[in-house]
PDB file of C-alpha atoms in Angstrom:
ATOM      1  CA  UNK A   1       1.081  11.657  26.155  1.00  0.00           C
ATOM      2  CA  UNK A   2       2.580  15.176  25.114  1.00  0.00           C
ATOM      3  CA  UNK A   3       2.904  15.726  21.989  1.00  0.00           C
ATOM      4  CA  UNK A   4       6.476  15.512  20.282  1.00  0.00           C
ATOM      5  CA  UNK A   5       7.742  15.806  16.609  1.00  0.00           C
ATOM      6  CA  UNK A   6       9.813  13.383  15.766  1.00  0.00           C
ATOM      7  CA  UNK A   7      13.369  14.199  14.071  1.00  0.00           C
ATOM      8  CA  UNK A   8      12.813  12.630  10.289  1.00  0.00           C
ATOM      9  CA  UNK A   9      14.371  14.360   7.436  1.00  0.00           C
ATOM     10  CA  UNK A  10      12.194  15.458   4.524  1.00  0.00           C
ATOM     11  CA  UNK A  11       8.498  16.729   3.929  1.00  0.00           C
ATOM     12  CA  UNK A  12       5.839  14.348   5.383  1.00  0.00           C
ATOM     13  CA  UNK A  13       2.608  13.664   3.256  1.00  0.00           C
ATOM     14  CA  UNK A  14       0.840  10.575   4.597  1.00  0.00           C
ATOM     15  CA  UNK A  15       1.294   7.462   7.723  1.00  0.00           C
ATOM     16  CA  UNK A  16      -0.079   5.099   8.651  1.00  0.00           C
ATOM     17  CA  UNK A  17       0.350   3.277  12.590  1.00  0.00           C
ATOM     18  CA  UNK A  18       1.020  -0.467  12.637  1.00  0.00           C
ATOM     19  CA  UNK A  19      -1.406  -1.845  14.410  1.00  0.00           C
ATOM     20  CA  UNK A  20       0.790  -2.815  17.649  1.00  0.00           C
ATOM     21  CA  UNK A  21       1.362   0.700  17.606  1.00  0.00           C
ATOM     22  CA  UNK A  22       5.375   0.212  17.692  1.00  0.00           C
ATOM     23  CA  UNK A  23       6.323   1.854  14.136  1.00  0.00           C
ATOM     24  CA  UNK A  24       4.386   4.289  12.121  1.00  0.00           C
ATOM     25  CA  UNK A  25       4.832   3.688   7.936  1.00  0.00           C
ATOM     26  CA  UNK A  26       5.599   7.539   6.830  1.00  0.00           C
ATOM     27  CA  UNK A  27       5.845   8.825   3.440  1.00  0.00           C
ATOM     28  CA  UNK A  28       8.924  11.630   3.201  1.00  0.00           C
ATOM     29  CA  UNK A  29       9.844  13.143   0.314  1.00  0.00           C
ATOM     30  CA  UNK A  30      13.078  15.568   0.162  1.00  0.00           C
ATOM     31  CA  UNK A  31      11.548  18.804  -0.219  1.00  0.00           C
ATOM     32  CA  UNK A  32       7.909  20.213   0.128  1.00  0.00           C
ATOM     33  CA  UNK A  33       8.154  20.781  -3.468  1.00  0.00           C
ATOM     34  CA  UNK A  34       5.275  19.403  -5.607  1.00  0.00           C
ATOM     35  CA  UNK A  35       8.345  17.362  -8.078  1.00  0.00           C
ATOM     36  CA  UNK A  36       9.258  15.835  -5.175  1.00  0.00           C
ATOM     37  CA  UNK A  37       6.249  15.260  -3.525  1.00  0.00           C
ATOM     38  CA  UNK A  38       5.055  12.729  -6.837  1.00  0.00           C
ATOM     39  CA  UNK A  39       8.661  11.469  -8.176  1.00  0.00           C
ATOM     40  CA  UNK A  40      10.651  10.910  -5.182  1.00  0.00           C
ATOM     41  CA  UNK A  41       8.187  10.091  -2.014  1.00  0.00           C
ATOM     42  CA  UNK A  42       9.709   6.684  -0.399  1.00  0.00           C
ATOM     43  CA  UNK A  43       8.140   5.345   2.867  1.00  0.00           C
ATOM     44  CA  UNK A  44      10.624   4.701   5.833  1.00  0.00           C
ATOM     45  CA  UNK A  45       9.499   2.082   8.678  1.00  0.00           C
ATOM     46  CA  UNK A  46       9.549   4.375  11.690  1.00  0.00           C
ATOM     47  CA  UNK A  47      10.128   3.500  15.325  1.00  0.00           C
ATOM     48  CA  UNK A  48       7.288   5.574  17.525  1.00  0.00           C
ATOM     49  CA  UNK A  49       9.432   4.918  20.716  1.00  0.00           C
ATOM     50  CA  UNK A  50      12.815   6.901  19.305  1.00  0.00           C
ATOM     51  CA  UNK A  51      11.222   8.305  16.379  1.00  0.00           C
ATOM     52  CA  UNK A  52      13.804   7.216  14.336  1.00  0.00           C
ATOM     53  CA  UNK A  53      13.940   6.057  10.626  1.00  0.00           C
ATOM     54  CA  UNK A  54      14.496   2.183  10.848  1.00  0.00           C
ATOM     55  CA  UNK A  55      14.216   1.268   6.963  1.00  0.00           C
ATOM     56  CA  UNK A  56      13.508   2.751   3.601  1.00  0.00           C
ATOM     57  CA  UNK A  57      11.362   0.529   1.279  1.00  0.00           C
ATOM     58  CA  UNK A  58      13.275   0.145  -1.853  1.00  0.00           C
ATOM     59  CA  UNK A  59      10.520   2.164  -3.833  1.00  0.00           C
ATOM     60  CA  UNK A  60      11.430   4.682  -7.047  1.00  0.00           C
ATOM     61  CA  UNK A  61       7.946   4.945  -8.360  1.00  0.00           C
ATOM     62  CA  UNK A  62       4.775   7.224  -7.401  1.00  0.00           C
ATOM     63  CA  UNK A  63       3.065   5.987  -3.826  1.00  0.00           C
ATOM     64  CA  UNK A  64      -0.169   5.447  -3.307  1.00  0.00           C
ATOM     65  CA  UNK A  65      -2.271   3.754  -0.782  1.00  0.00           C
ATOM     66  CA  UNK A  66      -0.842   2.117   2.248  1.00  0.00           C
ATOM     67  CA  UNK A  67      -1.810  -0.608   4.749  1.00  0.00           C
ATOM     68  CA  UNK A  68      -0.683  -2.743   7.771  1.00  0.00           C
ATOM     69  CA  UNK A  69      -1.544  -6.165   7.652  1.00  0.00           C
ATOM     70  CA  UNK A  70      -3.486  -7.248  11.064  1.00  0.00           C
ATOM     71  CA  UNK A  71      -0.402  -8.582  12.628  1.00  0.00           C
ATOM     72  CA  UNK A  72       2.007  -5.531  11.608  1.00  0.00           C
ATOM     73  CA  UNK A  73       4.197  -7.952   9.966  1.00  0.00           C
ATOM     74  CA  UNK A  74       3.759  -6.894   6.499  1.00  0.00           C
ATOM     75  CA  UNK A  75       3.083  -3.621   4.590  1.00  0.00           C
ATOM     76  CA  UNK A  76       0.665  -3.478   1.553  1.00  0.00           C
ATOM     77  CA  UNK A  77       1.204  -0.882  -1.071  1.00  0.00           C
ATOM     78  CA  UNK A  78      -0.006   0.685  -4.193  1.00  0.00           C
ATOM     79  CA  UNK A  79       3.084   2.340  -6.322  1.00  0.00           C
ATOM     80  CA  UNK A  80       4.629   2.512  -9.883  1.00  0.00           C
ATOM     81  CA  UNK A  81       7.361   0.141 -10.644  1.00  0.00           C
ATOM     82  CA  UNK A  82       9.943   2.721 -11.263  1.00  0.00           C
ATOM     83  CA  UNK A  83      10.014   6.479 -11.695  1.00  0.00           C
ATOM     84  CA  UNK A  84       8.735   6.095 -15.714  1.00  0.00           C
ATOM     85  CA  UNK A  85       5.784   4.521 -14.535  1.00  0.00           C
ATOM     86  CA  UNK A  86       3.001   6.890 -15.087  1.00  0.00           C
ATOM     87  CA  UNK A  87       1.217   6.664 -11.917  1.00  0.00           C
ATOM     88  CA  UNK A  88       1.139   4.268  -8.581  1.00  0.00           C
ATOM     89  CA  UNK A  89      -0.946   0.911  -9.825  1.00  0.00           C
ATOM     90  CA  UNK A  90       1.031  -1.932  -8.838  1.00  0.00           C
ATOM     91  CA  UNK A  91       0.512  -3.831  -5.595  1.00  0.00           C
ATOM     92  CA  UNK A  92       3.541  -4.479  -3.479  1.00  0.00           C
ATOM     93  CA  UNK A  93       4.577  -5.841  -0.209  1.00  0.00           C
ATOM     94  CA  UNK A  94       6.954  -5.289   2.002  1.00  0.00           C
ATOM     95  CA  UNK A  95       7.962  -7.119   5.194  1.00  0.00           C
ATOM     96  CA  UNK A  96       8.884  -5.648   8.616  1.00  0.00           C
ATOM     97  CA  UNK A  97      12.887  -5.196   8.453  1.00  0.00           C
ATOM     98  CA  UNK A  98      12.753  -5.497   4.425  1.00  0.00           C
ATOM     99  CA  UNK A  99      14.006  -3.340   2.620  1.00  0.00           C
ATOM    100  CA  UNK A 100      12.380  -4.642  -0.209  1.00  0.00           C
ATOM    101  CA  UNK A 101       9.685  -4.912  -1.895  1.00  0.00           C
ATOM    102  CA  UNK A 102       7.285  -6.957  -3.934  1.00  0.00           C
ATOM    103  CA  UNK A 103       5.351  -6.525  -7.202  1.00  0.00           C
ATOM    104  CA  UNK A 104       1.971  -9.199  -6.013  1.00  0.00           C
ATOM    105  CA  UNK A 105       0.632  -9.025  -9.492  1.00  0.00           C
ATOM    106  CA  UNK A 106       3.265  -8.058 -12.022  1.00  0.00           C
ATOM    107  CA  UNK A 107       1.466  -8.866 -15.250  1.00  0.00           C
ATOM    108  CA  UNK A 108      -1.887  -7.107 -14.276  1.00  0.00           C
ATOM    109  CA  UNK A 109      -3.239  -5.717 -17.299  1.00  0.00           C
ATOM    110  CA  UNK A 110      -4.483  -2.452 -15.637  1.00  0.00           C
ATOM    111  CA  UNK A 111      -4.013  -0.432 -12.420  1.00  0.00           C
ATOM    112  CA  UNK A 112      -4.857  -1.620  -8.802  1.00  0.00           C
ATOM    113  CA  UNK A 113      -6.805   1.153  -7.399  1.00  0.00           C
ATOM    114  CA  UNK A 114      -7.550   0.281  -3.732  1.00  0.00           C
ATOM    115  CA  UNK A 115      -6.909  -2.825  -1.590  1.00  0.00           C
ATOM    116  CA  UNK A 116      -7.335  -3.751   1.987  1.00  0.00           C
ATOM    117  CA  UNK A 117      -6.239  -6.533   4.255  1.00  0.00           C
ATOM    118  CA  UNK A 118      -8.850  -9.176   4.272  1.00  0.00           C
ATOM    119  CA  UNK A 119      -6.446 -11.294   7.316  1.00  0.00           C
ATOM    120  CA  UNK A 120      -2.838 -11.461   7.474  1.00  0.00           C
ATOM    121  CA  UNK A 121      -1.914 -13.916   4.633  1.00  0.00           C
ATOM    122  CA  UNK A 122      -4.721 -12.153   2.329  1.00  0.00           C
ATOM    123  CA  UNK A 123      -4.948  -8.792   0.385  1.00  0.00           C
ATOM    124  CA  UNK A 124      -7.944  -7.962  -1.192  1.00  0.00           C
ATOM    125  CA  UNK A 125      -8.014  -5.134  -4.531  1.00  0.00           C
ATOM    126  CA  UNK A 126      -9.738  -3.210  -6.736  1.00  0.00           C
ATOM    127  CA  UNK A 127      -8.463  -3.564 -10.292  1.00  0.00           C
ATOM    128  CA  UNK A 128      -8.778  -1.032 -13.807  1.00  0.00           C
ATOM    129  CA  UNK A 129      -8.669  -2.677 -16.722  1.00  0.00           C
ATOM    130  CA  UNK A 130     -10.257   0.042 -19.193  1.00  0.00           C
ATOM    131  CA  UNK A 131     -13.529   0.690 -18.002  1.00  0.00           C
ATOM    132  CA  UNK A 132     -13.978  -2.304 -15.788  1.00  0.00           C
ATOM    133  CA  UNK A 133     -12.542  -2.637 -12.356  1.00  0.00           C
ATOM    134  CA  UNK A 134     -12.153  -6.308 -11.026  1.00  0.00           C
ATOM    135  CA  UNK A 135     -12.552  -7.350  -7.402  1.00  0.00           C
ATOM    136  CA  UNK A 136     -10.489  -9.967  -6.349  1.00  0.00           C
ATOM    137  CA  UNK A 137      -7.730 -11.628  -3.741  1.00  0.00           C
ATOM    138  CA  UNK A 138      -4.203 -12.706  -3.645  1.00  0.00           C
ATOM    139  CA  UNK A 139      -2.326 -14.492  -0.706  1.00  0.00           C
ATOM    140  CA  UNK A 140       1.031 -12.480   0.349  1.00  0.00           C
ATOM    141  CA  UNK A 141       2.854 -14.733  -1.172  1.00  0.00           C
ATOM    142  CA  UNK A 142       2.115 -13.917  -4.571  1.00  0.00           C
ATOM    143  CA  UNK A 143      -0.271 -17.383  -5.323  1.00  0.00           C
ATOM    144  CA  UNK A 144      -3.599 -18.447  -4.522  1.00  0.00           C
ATOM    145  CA  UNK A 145      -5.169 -14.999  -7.029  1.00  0.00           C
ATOM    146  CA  UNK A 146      -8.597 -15.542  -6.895  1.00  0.00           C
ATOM    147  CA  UNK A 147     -11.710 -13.146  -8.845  1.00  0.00           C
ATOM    148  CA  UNK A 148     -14.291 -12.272  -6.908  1.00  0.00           C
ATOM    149  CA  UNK A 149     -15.830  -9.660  -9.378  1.00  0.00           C
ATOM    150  CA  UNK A 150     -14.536  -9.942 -13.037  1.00  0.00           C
ATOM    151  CA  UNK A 151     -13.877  -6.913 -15.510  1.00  0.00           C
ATOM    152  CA  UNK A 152     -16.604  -6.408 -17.631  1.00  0.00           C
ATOM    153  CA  UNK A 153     -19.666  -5.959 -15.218  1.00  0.00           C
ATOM    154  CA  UNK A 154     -19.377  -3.352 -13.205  1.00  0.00           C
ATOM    155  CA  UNK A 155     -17.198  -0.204 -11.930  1.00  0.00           C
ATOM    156  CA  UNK A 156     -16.322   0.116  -8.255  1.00  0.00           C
ATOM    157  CA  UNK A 157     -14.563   2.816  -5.924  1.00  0.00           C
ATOM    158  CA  UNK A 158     -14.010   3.113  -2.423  1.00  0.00           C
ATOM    159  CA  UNK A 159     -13.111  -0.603  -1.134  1.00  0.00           C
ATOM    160  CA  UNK A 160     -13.523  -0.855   2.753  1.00  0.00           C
ATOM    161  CA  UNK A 161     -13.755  -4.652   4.306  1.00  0.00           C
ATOM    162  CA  UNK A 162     -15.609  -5.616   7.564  1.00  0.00           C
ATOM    163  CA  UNK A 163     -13.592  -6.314  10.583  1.00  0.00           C
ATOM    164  CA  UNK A 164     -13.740 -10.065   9.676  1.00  0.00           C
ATOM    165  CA  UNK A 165     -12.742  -9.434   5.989  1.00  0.00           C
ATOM    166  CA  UNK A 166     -15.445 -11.559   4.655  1.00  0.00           C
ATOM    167  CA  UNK A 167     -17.565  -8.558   3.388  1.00  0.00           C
ATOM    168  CA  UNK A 168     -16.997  -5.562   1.393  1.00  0.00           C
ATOM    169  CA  UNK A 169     -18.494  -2.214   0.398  1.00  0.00           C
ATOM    170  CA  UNK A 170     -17.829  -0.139  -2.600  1.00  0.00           C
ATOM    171  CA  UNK A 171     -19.418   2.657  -4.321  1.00  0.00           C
TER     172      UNK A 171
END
């Protein structure tokens, strides 16, 4: 295929495909500006085909990590509740065609750090609390939170899950 820009308003700092390929999640903020590039970033739902905007996530804090689920039906994210929020920590989910947005783990004592789709009912996260980062999983639908690594044993980066989702590997 040639190569073609496609017409979205804003300054473009990070996308990811879905994984039919059909829509690329892309993070635009207003201006190239380094304000705007942290405080006012929202990901828009992106059709590859026209290249047009199809949704913005409802979003107004800092963004962070994003992911597809397997079946492109939902998209994970790391971000700050609301533009106060010091930094992106909070996972959310949004669905295909949604405008909005979920908080997965609202009372979280701490910061998620990294996640990654372990199928597509099941995200799987790094957690701060302090010092200690907790591994553990949480269905889409908010329930079924399970710890697979507790805070208070050990600190862990760089969460990347085998094609099956049933291992992991940190630093």
């Amino acid at each position: 295929n040639k190569p073609r820009m496609l017409p979205l308003t804003g300054s473009a700092s990070s996308l990811e495909w879905s994984p039919d390929g059909k829509h690329l999640a892309v993070a635009l903020a207003p201006t190239p500006l380094v304000d705007d590039g942290y405080m006012m970033r929202r990901i828009h739902i992106v059709d590859v085909q026209s290249g047009q905007s199809l949704i913005q996530l409802d979003t107004q804090g800092k963004l962070g990590q994003l992911a597809w689920s397997p079946n492109g039906q939902h998209l994970a994210l790391i971000a700050g509740v609301d533009q106060h929020d010091p930094r992106e920590g909070h996972l959310m989910l949004a669905s295909l065609g949604n405008a909005q947005v979920k908080d997965l783990l609202p009372a979280f004592p701490g910061h998620i750090w990294s996640m990654a789709w372990q199928d597509d009912d099941t995200i799987m996260y790094l957690g701060y609390q302090g010092v200690w980062t907790s591994f553990a999983k949480i269905n889409t639908d908010g329930q079924g939170k399970r710890s697979i690594i507790p805070p208070g044993t050990h600190t862990l980066y760089g969460l990347s899950l085998s094609h099956d989702g049933f291992s992991g590997a940190f630093l």
